[in-house]
Short mmCIF file of C-alpha atoms and ligand atoms in Angstrom, two decimals:
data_model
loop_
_atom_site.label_atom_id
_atom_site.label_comp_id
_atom_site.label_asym_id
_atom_site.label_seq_id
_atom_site.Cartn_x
_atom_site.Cartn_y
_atom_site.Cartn_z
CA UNK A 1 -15.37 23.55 -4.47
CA UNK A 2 -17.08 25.20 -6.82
CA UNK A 3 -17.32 22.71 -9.66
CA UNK A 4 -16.18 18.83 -10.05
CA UNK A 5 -12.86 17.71 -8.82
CA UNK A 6 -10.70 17.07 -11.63
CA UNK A 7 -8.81 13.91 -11.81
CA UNK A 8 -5.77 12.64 -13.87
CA UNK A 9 -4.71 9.42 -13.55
CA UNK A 10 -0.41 8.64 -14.15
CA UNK A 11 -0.44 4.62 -14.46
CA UNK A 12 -2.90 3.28 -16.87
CA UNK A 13 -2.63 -0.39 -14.96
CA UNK A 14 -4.12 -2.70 -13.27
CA UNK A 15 -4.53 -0.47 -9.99
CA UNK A 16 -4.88 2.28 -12.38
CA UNK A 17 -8.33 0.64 -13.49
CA UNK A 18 -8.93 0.31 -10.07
CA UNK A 19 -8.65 3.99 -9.32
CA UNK A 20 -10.68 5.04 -12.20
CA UNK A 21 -13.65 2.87 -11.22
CA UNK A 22 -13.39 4.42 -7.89
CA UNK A 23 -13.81 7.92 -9.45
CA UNK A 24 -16.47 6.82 -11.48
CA UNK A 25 -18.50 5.89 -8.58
CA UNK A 26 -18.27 9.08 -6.91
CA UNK A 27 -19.21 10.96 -10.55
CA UNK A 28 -21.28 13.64 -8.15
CA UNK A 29 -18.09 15.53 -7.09
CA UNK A 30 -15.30 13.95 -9.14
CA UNK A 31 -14.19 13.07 -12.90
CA UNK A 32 -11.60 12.07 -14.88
CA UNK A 33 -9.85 14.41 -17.10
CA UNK A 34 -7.00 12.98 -18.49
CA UNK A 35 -5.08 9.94 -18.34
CA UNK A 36 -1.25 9.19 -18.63
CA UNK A 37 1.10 5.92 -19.77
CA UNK A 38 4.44 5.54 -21.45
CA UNK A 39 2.67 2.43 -22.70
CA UNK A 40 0.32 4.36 -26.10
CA UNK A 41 -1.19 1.20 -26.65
CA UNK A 42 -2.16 0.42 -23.32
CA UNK A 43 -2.81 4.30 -22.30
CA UNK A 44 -5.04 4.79 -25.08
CA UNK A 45 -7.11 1.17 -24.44
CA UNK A 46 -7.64 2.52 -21.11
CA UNK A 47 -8.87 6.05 -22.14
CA UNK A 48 -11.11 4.40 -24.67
CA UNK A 49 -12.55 2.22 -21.83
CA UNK A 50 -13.39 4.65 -19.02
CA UNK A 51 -14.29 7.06 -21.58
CA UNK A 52 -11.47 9.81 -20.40
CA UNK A 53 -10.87 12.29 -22.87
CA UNK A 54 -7.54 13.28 -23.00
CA UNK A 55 -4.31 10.97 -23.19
CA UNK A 56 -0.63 11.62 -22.54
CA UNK A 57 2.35 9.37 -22.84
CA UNK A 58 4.46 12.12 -21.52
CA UNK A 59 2.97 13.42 -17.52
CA UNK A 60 4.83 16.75 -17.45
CA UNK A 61 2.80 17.54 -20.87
CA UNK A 62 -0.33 16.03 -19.55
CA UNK A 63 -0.08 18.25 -16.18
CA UNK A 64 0.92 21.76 -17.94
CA UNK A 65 -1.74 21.29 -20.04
CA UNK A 66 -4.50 19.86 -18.15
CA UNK A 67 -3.82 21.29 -14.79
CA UNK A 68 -5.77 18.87 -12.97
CA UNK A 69 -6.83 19.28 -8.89
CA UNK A 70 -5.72 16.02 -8.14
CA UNK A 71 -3.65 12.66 -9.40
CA UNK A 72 -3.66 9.52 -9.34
CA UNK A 73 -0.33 7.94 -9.39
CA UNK A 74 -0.47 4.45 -10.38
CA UNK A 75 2.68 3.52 -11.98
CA UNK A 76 5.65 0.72 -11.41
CA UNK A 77 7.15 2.03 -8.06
CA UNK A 78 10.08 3.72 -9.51
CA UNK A 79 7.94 6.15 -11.18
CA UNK A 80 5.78 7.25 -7.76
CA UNK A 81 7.86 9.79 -6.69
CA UNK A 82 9.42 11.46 -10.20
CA UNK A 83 5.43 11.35 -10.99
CA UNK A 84 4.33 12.53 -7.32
CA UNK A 85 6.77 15.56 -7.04
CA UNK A 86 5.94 17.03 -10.45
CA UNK A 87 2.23 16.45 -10.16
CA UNK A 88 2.71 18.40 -6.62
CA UNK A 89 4.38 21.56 -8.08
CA UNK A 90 1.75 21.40 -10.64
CA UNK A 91 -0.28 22.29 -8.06
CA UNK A 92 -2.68 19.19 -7.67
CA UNK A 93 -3.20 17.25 -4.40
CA UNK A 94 -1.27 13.24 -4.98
CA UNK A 95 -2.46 10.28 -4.34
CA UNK A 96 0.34 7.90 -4.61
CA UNK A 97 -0.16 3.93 -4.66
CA UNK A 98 2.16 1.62 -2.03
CA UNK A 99 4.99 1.60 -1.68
CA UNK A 100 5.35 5.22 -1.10
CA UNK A 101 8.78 5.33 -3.14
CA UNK A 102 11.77 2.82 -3.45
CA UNK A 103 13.24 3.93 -0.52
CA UNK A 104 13.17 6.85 2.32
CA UNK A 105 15.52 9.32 0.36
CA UNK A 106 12.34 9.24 -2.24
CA UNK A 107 9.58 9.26 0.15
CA UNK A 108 11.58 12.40 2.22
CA UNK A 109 11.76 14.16 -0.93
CA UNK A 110 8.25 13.70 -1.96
CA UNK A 111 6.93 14.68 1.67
CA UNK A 112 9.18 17.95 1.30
CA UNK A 113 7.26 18.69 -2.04
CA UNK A 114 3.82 18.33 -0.41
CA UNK A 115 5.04 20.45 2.69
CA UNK A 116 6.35 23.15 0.29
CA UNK A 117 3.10 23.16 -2.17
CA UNK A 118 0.99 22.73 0.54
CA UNK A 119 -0.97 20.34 -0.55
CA UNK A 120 -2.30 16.67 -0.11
CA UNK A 121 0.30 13.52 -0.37
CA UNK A 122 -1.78 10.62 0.17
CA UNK A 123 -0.23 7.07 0.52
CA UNK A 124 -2.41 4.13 -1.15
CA UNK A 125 -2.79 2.55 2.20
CA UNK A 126 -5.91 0.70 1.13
CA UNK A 127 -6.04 -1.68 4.10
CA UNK A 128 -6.79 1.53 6.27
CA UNK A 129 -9.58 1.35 4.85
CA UNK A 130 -11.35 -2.00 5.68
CA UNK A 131 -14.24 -2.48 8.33
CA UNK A 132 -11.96 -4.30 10.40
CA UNK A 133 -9.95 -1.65 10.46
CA UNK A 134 -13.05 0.92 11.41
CA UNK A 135 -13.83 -1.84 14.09
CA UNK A 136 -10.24 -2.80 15.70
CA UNK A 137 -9.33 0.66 15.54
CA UNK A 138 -11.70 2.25 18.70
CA UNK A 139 -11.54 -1.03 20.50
CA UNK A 140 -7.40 -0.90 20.80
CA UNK A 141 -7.95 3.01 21.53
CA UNK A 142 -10.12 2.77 24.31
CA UNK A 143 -7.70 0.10 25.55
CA UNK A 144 -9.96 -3.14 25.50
CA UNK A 145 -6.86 -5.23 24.47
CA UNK A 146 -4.47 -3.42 26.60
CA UNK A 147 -1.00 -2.51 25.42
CA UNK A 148 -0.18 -4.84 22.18
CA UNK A 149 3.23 -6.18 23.00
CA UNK A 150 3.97 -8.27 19.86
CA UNK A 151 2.14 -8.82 16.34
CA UNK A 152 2.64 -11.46 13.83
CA UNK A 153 1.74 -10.78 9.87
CA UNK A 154 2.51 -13.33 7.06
CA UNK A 155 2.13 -12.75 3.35
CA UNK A 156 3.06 -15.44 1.75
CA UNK A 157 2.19 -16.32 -1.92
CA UNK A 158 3.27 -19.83 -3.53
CA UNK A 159 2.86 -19.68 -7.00
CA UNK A 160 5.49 -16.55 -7.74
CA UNK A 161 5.24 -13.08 -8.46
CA UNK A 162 2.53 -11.08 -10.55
CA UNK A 163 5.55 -11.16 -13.67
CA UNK A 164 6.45 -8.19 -15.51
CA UNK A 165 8.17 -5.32 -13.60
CA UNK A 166 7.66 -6.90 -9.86
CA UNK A 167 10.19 -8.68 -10.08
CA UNK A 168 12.73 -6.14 -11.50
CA UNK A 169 14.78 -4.16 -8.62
CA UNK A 170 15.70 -1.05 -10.71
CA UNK A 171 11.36 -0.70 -11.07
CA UNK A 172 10.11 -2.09 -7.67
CA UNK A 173 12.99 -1.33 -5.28
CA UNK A 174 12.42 -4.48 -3.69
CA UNK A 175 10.10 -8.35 -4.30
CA UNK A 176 7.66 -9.50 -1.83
CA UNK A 177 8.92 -7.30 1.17
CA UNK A 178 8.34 -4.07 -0.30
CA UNK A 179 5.09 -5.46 -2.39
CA UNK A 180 3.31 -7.49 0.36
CA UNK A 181 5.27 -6.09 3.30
CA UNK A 182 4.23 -2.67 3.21
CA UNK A 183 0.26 -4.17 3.23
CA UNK A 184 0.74 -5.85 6.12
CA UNK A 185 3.41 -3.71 8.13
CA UNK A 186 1.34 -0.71 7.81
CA UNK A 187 -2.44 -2.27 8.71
CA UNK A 188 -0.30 -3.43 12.27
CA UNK A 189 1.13 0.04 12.84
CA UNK A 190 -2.03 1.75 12.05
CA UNK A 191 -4.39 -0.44 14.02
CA UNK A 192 -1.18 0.15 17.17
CA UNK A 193 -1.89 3.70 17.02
CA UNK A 194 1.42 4.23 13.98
CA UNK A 195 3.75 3.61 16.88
CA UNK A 196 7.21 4.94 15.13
CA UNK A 197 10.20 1.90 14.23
CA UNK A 198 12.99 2.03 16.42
CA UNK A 199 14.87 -1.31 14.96
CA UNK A 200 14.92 -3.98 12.22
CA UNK A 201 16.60 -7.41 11.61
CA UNK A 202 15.69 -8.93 8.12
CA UNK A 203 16.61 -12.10 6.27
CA UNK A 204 15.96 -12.51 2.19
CA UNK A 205 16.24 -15.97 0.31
CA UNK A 206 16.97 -16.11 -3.12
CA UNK A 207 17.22 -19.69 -3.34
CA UNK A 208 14.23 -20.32 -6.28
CA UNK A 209 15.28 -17.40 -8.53
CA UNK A 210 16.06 -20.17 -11.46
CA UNK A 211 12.71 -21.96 -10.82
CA UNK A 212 10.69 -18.32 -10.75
CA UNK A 213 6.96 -18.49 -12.06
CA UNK A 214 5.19 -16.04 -12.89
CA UNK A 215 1.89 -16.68 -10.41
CA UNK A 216 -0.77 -18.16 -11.84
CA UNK A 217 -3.06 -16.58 -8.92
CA UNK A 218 -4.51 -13.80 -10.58
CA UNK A 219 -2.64 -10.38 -10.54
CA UNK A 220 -0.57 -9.96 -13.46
CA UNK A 221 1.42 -6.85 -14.62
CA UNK A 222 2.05 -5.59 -18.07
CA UNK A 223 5.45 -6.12 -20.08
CA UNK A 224 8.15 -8.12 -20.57
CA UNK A 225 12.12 -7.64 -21.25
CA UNK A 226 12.27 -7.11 -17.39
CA UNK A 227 14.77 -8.54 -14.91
CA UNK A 228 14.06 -11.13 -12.02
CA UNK A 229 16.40 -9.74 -9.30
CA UNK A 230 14.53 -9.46 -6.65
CA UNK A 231 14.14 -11.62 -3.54
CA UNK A 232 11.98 -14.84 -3.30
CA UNK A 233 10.97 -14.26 0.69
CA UNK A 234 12.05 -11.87 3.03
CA UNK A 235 11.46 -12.25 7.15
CA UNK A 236 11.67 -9.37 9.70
CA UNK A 237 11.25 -8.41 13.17
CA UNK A 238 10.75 -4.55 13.57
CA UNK A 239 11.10 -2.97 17.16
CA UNK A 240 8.76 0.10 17.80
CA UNK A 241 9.13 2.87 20.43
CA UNK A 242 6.14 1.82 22.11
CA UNK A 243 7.25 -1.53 22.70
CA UNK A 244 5.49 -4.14 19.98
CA UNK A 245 7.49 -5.88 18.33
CA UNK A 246 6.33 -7.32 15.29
CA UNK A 247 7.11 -10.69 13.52
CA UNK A 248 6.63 -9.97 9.40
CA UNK A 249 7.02 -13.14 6.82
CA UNK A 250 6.14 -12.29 3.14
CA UNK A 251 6.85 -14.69 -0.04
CA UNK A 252 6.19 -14.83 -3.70
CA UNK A 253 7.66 -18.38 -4.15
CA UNK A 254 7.28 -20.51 -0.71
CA UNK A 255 6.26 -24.04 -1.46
CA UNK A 256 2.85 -23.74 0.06
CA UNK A 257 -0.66 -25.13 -1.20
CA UNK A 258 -2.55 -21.58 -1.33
CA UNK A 259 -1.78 -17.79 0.17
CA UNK A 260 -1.47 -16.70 3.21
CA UNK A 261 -2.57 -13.47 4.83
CA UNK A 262 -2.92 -13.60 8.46
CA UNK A 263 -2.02 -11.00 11.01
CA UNK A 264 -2.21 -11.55 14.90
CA UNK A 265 -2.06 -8.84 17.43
CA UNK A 266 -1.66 -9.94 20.66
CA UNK A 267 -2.35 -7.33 23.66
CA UNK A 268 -1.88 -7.82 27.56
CA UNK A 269 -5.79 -8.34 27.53
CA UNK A 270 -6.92 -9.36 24.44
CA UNK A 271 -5.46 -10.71 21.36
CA UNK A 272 -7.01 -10.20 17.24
CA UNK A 273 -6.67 -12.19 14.55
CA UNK A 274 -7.15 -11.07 10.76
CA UNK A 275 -7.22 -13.87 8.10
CA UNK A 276 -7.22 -11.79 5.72
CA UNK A 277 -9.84 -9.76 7.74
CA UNK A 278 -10.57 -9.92 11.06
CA UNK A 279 -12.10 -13.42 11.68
CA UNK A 280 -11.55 -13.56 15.71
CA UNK A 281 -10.65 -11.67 18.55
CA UNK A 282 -10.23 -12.89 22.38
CA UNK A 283 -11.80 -12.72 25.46
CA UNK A 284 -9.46 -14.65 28.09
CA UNK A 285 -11.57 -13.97 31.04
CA UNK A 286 -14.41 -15.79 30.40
CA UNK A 287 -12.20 -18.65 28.77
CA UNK A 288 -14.91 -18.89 25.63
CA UNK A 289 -13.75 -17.82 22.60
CA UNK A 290 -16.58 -15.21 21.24
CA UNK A 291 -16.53 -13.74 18.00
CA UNK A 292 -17.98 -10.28 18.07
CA UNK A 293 -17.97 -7.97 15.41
CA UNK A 294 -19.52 -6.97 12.08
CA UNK A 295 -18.86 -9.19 8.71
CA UNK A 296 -15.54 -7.63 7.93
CA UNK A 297 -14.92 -9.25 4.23
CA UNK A 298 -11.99 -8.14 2.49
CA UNK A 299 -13.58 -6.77 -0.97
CA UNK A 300 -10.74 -5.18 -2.94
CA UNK A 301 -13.43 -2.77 -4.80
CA UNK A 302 -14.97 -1.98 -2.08
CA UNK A 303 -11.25 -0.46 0.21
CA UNK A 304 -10.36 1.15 -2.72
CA UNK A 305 -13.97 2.96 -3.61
CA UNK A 306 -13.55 3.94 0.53
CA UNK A 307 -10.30 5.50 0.32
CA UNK A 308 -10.81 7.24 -2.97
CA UNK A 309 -13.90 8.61 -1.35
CA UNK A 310 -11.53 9.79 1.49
CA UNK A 311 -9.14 11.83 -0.64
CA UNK A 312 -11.96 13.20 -1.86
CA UNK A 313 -13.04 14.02 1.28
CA UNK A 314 -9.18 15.35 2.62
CA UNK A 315 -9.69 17.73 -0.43
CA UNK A 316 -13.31 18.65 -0.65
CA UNK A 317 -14.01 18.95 3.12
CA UNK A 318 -10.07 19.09 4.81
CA UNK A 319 -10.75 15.96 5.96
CA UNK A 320 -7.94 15.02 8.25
CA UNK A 321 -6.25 12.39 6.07
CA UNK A 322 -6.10 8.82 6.87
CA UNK A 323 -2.74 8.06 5.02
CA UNK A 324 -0.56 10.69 5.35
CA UNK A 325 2.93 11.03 3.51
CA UNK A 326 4.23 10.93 7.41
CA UNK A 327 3.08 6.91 7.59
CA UNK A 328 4.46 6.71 4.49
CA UNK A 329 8.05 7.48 5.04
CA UNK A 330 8.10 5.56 8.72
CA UNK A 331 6.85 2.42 6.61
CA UNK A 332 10.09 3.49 4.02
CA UNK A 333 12.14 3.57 7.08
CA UNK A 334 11.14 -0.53 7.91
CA UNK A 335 11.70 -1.23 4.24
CA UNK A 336 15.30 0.80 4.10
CA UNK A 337 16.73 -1.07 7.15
CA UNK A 338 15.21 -4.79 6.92
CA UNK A 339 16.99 -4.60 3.01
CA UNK A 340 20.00 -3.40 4.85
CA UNK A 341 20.05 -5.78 7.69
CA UNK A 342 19.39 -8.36 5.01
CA UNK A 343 22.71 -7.23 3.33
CA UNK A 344 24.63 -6.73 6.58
CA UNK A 345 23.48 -9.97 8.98
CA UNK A 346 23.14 -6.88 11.62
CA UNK A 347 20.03 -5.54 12.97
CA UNK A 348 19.68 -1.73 11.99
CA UNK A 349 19.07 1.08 14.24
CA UNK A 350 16.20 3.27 12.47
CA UNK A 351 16.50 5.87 15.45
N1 NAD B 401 -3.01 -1.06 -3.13
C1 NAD B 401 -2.95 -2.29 -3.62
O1 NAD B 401 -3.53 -3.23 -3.09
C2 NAD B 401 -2.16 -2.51 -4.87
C3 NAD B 401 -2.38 -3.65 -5.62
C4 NAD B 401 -1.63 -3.82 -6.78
C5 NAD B 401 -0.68 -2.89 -7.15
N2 NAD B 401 -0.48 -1.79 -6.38
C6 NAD B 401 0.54 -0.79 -6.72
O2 NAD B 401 0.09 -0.07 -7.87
C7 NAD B 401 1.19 0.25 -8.71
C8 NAD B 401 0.93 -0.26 -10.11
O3 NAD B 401 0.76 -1.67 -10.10
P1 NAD B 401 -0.03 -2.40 -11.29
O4 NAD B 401 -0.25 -3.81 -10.88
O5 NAD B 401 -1.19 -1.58 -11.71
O6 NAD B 401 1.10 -2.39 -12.43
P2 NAD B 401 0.86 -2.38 -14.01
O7 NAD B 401 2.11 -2.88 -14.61
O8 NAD B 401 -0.41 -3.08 -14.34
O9 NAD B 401 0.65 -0.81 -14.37
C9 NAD B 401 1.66 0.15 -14.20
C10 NAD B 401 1.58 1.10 -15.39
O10 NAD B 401 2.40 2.26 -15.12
C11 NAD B 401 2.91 2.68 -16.37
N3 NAD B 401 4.03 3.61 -16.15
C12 NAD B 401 5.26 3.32 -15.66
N4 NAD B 401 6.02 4.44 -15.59
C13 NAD B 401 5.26 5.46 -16.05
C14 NAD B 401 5.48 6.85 -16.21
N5 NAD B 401 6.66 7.41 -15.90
N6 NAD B 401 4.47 7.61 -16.72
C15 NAD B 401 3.30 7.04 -17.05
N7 NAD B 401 3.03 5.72 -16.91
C16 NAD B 401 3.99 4.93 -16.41
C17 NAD B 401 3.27 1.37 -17.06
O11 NAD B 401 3.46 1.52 -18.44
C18 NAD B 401 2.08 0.49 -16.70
O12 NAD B 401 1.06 0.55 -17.67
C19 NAD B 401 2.43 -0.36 -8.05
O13 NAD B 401 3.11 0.61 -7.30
C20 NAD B 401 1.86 -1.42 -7.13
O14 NAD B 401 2.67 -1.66 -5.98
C21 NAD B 401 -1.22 -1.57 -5.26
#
């Protein structure tokens, strides 16, 4: 390219702050034109704070105008694909935060739009882009764990959900499945080589709905005037064509004394376990439990500055991309049918 990427960010957030740091850490190639909230008040905070120079409340305006190469979509989930499809035919390459959409109708629709403009739909699949991901990655390639048969994942916050719209079906789609799920769902499918879903049986409580908090933890969304409609837990075990099956447990409101974020991939020769990041893996023959790999920290800063660096990349370079709108429709799929099963006490047939 032949001068900077240009950027414009649709979400003026939490995550949207996030983004925007990202870009203005790679300031060499990339910078942020214009920003975009129905929220003025917050919008304009935001543009005042990252020093971007042009604000929109309205994204169809901001695009026409501003014609930026590339987006950031960082909005309440209900807004990703309306925001995603029009920023596409605008002609800029997406990258849309998790969950891809509310559901696979969405996520089909925006994949069609990318095919059809030809260019980049990124999914925010930030835990892609962790070290333990770079390190578990090769090792179940090349076979060192042999085949992984089943996987465990568990997301499980205590002290409720971040407030605001998260909790509110008509803007999330879904609670702590579709918020935490996808997180942990996706980092098992994409260390398993994104084996596609052939099955799902879910289960959703909504037994604490009158004692909701919102958490106390940390992450907290904007607004108020929203509904709590969502689910309290959800459970699910998803069937994939290669065989794994995979145990998922996510929570906003379990009665436990602090989170939990633990996967466990367990393999016909070796078995990995990620707490939040990989803290162990096996070594059965020799009957001594050996830890070997790098420091693999999970720094929230530091996944996001990675995979902004890699759409960057995708665009810049045609880097093959990491997240594809592909992995983001299979991981729709899961979502669609555990909700369904949920509803229906049936397991659901994805193909
Ligand atoms: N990758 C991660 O680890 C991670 C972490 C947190 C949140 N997220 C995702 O990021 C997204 C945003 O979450 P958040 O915590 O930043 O929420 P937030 O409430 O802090 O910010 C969302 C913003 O989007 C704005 N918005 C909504 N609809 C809009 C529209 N049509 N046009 C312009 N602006 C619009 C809202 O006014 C709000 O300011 C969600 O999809 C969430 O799932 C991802």
């Amino acid at each position: 390219m032949d001068h900077k990427i240009r950027i414009a960010l649709i979400g003026c957030g939490n995550i949207g702050a996030v983004h925007a740091n990202a870009y203005r850490a790679e300031k060499d190639r990339a910078e942020i034109v214009a920003c975009c909230d129905v929220n003025r008040e917050r919008g304009e905070a935001f543009a005042a704070r990252f020093g971007i120079p042009a604000f929109y409340t309205d994204m169809e305006e901001m695009l026409a105008e501003v014609r930026p190469d590339a987006v950031s979509v960082c909005t309440w989930n209900s807004a990703h694909a309306p925001a995603t499809v029009c920023s596409l035919r605008a002609g800029a390459h997406v990258l849309c935060e998790k969950p891809m959409a509310m559901n696979t109708a969405e996520a089909l629709e925006m994949e069609r739009a990318a095919d059809q403009t030809g260019k980049l739909l990124m999914v925010g699949f930030v835990r892609r882009f962790g070290n333990d991901a770079a390190f578990l990655k090769p090792v179940i390639e090349a076979k060192e764990m042999g085949d992984l048969y089943y996987a465990k994942a568990q997301y499980l916050r205590g002290k409720g959900y971040p407030a605001g719209w998260f909790g509110d079906l008509k803007y999330a789609g879904g609670g702590p499945f579709i918020d935490l799920g996808v997180h942990v769902i996706d980092l098992v499918r994409y260390l398993a080589g994104n084996p596609l879903p052939v099955s799902a049986y879910g289960v959703t409580c909504r037994s604490l709905s009158d004692q909701r908090r919102a958490w106390g933890g940390g992450w907290k969304s904007e607004g108020v005037g929203f509904a709590y409609d969502c689910e309290d837990s959800a459970s699910a075990i998803i069937t994939f064509e290669n065989g794994l099956r995979l145990l998922v447990e996510t929570s906003y409101s379990l009665d436990i004394p602090e989170e939990v974020n633990r996967i466990e991939l367990y393999g016909t020769k070796k078995s990995a376990f990620l707490d939040p990041s990989l803290s162990y893996i096996s070594y059965p023959t020799d009957n001594t439990p050996r830890i070997e790999h790098p420091e693999c920290e999970i720094d929230g800063q530091v996944f996001f500055s990675r995979e902004i660096a890699h759409f960057l990349d995708c665009i810049e370079h045609g880097t093959p991309c990491r997240a594809p709108a592909r992995d983001g429709v299979e991981l729709m799929r899961i979502l669609d049918a555990v909700y369904e099963s949920a509803k229906t006490g049936q397991t659901v047939k994805i193909r």
